[in-house]
């Protein structure tokens, strides 16, 4: 069956692709399995060199990759370039990690005990539509560095950058069969990867609902899984914060990527004593977000990914709207930056909206802020704004979340661990921590 890929800013087709089914999935797994023995045996310095070459090729193709991502996802071009830069950094990092992820010798009686980091074999990587290239690299980098071969399934809506990345991997000299990309439905290709007996692990990013399905499906073959799922993160603004800075940063903490970001700090908790002052500054900075043509250098927010997704986002917004921004007329799946007053019990504060909609929730004191921030099934990211260093550490330790920033919105760096607590998933991506998820520890005892 043919898949038509759309540009969400114009609603026009930008590609027609053949979709893979179960048979093609089985064939890709077979290719990856056949390529595994040779790939795992490549000398570490050579594997590192190949990954470094891929990183360099990504750098050299920044403009092309950024345009593909911008046109397929609706991302502002300037942000898309930044994402490609991160992809290159990820491959550079894991090139450097190849020969720094090693075993131990452990003191034992009567002999020598050694541990080895063994690759898993064929790994299935299932990637969503919000950061297609970035999230692909977060999984590919450590998987390849550890000596695994991969079958990567990008989201149906956004397959183009992953296909180009696979071509660059071949150009870099990574052998045929090591990186396989399949365009197809999650319910067909994704589900087959999850059940396939020759796939050792699934690295998944996406919705919590599909994450549950993957966990259930993986049980049959005791597959390893890493799940990076939804979020409902808190942005906690204390009355001793630099309010101007917090209000200037808050829109990008939730409207970046049009809010289609698992790290979106979509619950903004503000201490009551500064609520009005903060709200005035927040409305001002939200009104300044430039929404429009993703290929315009000045644009800061593009459209949502699809008409269906826009409907889902709109269903969250009811009467208590504090601010609603402007969107371009004409085609495109636009949705305005929206601020809503809410309580932590409202649907908008419980469920992942995945759009440019933030819920503002007042709080009295530090204890209440922590209680409210933690009163959610999710635990992915979050921010705290305060000038009190002791409070920053105290609250950072108390909030149940995998990634937290103080006086900043930044969640993701190529060298630091990223992943969730609670129903935001488990396992860590990025940094040296990700290598744990793509290798097994083998223990060998030698009697002497
Ligand atoms: P999904 O979880 O459905 O999609 C993520 C990936 O999983 C896609 O590649 C998808 O394929 C695939 N997939 C879907 N069903 C299965 C299955 N049964 N087995 C294996 N793989 C499968 O996310 P949606 O795109 O539907 O988005 C829905 C909501 O999920 C969003 O509104 C948001 O709340 C959340 N989300 C969270 C993300 C995050 O970064 N944590 C990313 C994306 C979404 P296909 O291409 O066919 O859809």
Coordinates of N, CA, C and O and ligand atoms in Angstrom, one line a residue, residues 3 19 125-131 135 138 153-158 183-194 202 204-211 213-214 227-231 259-263 305 308-309 312-313 316 351-355 378 380 418 424, ligand 1:
X3 N 1.9 5.1 0.9 CA 1.7 6.1 2.0 C 2.0 7.5 1.4 O 3.0 7.7 0.8
X19 N 4.6 1.1 1.6 CA 4.6 0.7 3.1 C 5.0 -0.7 3.2 O 4.6 -1.6 2.4
X125 N 13.8 -0.4 16.8 CA 13.7 1.0 17.3 C 12.4 1.6 16.8 O 12.3 1.7 15.5
X126 N 11.5 2.0 17.6 CA 10.2 2.5 17.2 C 10.1 4.0 17.7 O 10.2 4.3 18.9
X127 N 10.0 4.9 16.7 CA 10.2 6.3 16.9 C 8.9 7.1 16.6 O 8.2 6.7 15.6
X128 N 8.6 8.2 17.3 CA 7.4 8.9 17.1 C 7.7 10.1 16.0 O 8.8 10.2 15.5
X129 N 6.6 10.9 15.9 CA 6.7 11.9 14.8 C 7.1 13.3 15.3 O 7.3 14.2 14.5
X130 N 7.3 13.5 16.6 CA 7.6 14.8 17.1 C 9.0 15.3 16.9 O 9.3 16.4 16.6
X131 N 10.0 14.3 17.1 CA 11.4 14.6 16.9 C 12.0 13.4 16.1 O 12.8 12.7 16.7
X135 N 15.3 11.6 17.9 CA 15.0 10.4 18.7 C 15.5 9.2 18.0 O 16.0 8.3 18.7
X138 N 19.2 9.1 19.1 CA 19.4 8.8 20.5 C 19.4 7.3 20.7 O 20.0 6.7 21.6
X153 N 11.9 1.8 12.9 CA 10.6 2.2 12.3 C 10.2 3.6 12.7 O 9.8 3.8 13.8
X154 N 10.3 4.5 11.8 CA 9.9 5.9 12.1 C 8.3 5.9 12.1 O 7.7 5.0 11.6
X155 N 7.7 7.0 12.6 CA 6.3 7.1 12.6 C 5.8 7.3 11.1 O 6.5 7.9 10.3
X156 N 4.6 6.8 10.8 CA 4.1 6.9 9.5 C 4.0 8.3 9.0 O 4.2 8.6 7.8
X157 N 3.7 9.2 9.9 CA 3.6 10.6 9.5 C 4.9 11.3 9.1 O 4.9 12.2 8.3
X158 N 6.0 10.8 9.6 CA 7.3 11.5 9.4 C 8.4 10.5 9.2 O 9.4 10.4 9.9
X183 N 9.3 1.7 6.5 CA 8.2 2.6 6.6 C 6.9 1.8 6.6 O 6.7 1.0 5.8
X184 N 6.1 2.0 7.7 CA 4.9 1.2 7.8 C 4.1 1.5 9.0 O 4.6 2.3 9.9
X185 N 3.0 0.9 9.2 CA 2.1 1.1 10.3 C 2.7 0.5 11.6 O 3.2 -0.6 11.6
X186 N 2.5 1.3 12.7 CA 2.8 0.8 14.0 C 2.1 -0.5 14.3 O 2.7 -1.5 14.9
X187 N 0.8 -0.6 13.9 CA 0.1 -1.8 14.3 C 0.5 -3.0 13.5 O 0.1 -4.2 13.8
X188 N 1.3 -2.8 12.4 CA 1.8 -3.9 11.6 C 3.3 -4.1 11.8 O 3.7 -5.1 12.3
X189 N 4.1 -3.1 11.3 CA 5.5 -3.3 11.4 C 6.0 -3.2 12.8 O 6.8 -4.1 13.3
X190 N 5.5 -2.2 13.6 CA 5.9 -2.1 15.0 C 5.5 -3.3 15.8 O 6.3 -3.9 16.5
X191 N 4.3 -3.8 15.6 CA 3.8 -4.9 16.3 C 4.6 -6.2 16.0 O 4.9 -7.0 16.8
X192 N 5.0 -6.3 14.7 CA 5.8 -7.5 14.3 C 7.2 -7.5 14.9 O 7.7 -8.5 15.3
X193 N 7.7 -6.3 15.0 CA 9.1 -6.2 15.6 C 9.0 -6.6 17.1 O 9.8 -7.3 17.6
X194 N 7.9 -6.2 17.7 CA 7.7 -6.5 19.1 C 7.6 -8.0 19.4 O 8.1 -8.5 20.3
X202 N 13.4 -3.8 22.2 CA 12.6 -2.7 21.6 C 13.0 -1.4 22.3 O 12.8 -1.4 23.5
X204 N 11.6 2.2 22.5 CA 10.4 2.8 22.0 C 10.3 4.2 22.6 O 10.5 4.4 23.8
X205 N 9.8 5.2 21.8 CA 9.4 6.5 22.3 C 8.0 6.7 21.7 O 7.8 6.5 20.5
X206 N 7.1 7.1 22.5 CA 5.7 7.4 22.0 C 4.7 7.5 23.2 O 5.1 7.8 24.3
X207 N 3.5 7.1 22.9 CA 2.4 7.3 23.9 C 2.5 6.2 25.0 O 3.0 5.1 24.7
X208 N 2.0 6.6 26.1 CA 2.0 5.6 27.2 C 1.1 4.4 26.9 O 1.4 3.3 27.2
X209 N 0.0 4.7 26.1 CA -0.9 3.6 25.7 C -0.1 2.5 24.9 O -0.2 1.3 25.2
X210 N 0.6 3.0 23.9 CA 1.3 2.0 23.0 C 2.5 1.4 23.8 O 2.8 0.2 23.6
X211 N 3.1 2.2 24.7 CA 4.1 1.7 25.6 C 3.6 0.4 26.4 O 4.3 -0.6 26.5
X213 N 1.2 -1.6 25.4 CA 1.0 -2.7 24.5 C 2.4 -3.3 24.2 O 2.5 -4.6 24.1
X214 N 3.4 -2.5 24.1 CA 4.7 -3.0 23.7 C 5.2 -3.9 24.9 O 5.8 -5.0 24.7
X227 N 11.4 2.3 27.4 CA 10.2 3.0 27.1 C 10.3 4.5 27.5 O 10.6 4.8 28.7
X228 N 10.2 5.3 26.5 CA 10.2 6.8 26.8 C 8.8 7.3 26.4 O 8.5 7.3 25.2
X229 N 8.0 7.6 27.4 CA 6.6 7.7 27.1 C 6.1 9.2 27.4 O 6.9 10.1 27.3
X230 N 4.9 9.4 27.7 CA 4.3 10.7 27.8 C 4.8 11.4 29.1 O 5.5 10.9 29.9
X231 N 4.4 12.7 29.2 CA 4.7 13.5 30.3 C 3.7 14.5 30.6 O 2.8 14.8 29.8
X259 N 4.3 22.5 21.3 CA 3.9 21.7 22.4 C 3.9 20.2 22.2 O 3.5 19.5 23.1
X260 N 4.4 19.8 21.1 CA 4.4 18.3 20.8 C 5.7 17.8 21.3 O 6.6 17.4 20.5
X261 N 5.8 17.8 22.6 CA 7.1 17.5 23.2 C 6.8 16.8 24.5 O 6.1 17.3 25.4
X262 N 7.3 15.6 24.7 CA 7.0 14.8 25.9 C 7.6 15.6 27.1 O 7.1 15.3 28.2
X263 N 8.6 16.5 26.9 CA 9.1 17.2 28.1 C 8.3 18.5 28.4 O 8.7 19.3 29.3
X305 N 0.9 18.5 13.9 CA 1.3 17.5 12.9 C 0.1 17.0 12.0 O 0.4 16.7 10.9
X308 N -6.2 15.6 12.7 CA -6.7 14.7 13.7 C -6.1 15.1 15.1 O -6.8 15.2 16.1
X309 N -4.8 15.4 15.1 CA -4.2 15.8 16.3 C -4.7 17.2 16.8 O -4.8 17.4 18.0
X312 N -7.8 16.7 18.6 CA -7.5 16.2 20.0 C -7.0 17.3 20.9 O -7.5 17.4 22.1
X313 N -6.2 18.2 20.4 CA -5.6 19.3 21.3 C -6.8 20.2 21.6 O -7.0 20.6 22.8
X316 N -9.2 19.8 24.7 CA -8.8 20.1 26.0 C -9.2 21.5 26.5 O -9.1 21.7 27.7
X351 N -3.9 15.0 31.7 CA -3.6 14.2 30.5 C -2.6 15.0 29.7 O -2.6 16.2 29.7
X352 N -1.8 14.3 28.9 CA -0.9 14.9 28.0 C -1.6 15.5 26.8 O -2.3 14.8 26.0
X353 N -1.5 16.9 26.7 CA -2.3 17.6 25.6 C -1.5 17.4 24.3 O -2.0 17.3 23.2
X354 N -0.1 17.6 24.4 CA 0.7 17.5 23.2 C 0.4 18.6 22.2 O 0.5 18.4 21.0
X355 N 0.2 19.8 22.7 CA -0.1 20.9 21.9 C 0.3 22.2 22.6 O 0.6 22.1 23.8
X378 N 2.6 10.7 35.6 CA 3.8 10.9 34.8 C 5.0 11.4 35.7 O 4.8 11.9 36.8
X380 N 8.4 12.8 33.8 CA 9.5 12.9 32.8 C 10.5 14.0 33.0 O 11.6 13.8 33.2
X418 N 18.6 10.7 30.0 CA 17.3 11.2 29.8 C 16.3 10.1 29.9 O 16.5 9.1 29.2
X424 N 6.0 7.6 32.9 CA 6.7 8.2 31.7 C 7.7 7.2 31.2 O 8.5 7.5 30.2
Ligands
LIG1 P1 2.1 6.4 19.2 O1 2.6 6.0 20.5 O2 0.9 5.8 18.6 O3 3.3 6.3 18.1 C1 4.7 6.2 18.4 C2 5.3 5.1 17.5 O4 4.8 3.8 17.8 C3 5.0 5.3 16.0 O5 6.1 4.9 15.2 C4 3.8 4.4 15.8 O6 3.6 4.0 14.5 C5 4.2 3.2 16.7 N1 3.1 2.3 17.1 C6 1.8 2.6 17.1 N2 1.1 1.5 17.5 C7 2.0 0.5 17.7 C8 2.0 -0.9 18.1 N3 0.8 -1.4 18.4 N4 3.1 -1.6 18.2 C9 4.3 -1.0 17.9 N5 4.4 0.3 17.5 C10 3.3 1.0 17.4 O7 1.9 8.0 19.3 P2 0.8 8.8 18.4 O8 1.6 9.2 17.2 O9 -0.4 8.1 18.2 O10 0.5 10.0 19.4 C11 -0.5 9.9 20.3 C12 -0.1 10.6 21.6 O11 1.0 10.0 22.2 C13 0.3 12.1 21.4 O12 -0.8 12.9 21.4 C14 1.1 12.3 22.7 O13 0.3 12.5 23.8 C15 1.8 10.9 22.8 N6 3.2 10.9 22.2 C16 4.3 11.0 23.0 C17 5.5 11.1 22.5 C18 6.7 11.2 23.3 O14 7.7 11.8 22.9 N7 6.8 10.6 24.5 C19 5.7 11.1 21.1 C20 4.6 10.9 20.3 C21 3.3 10.8 20.9 P3 2.7 4.8 13.4 O15 3.6 5.5 12.6 O16 1.9 3.8 12.7 O17 1.8 5.7 14.3

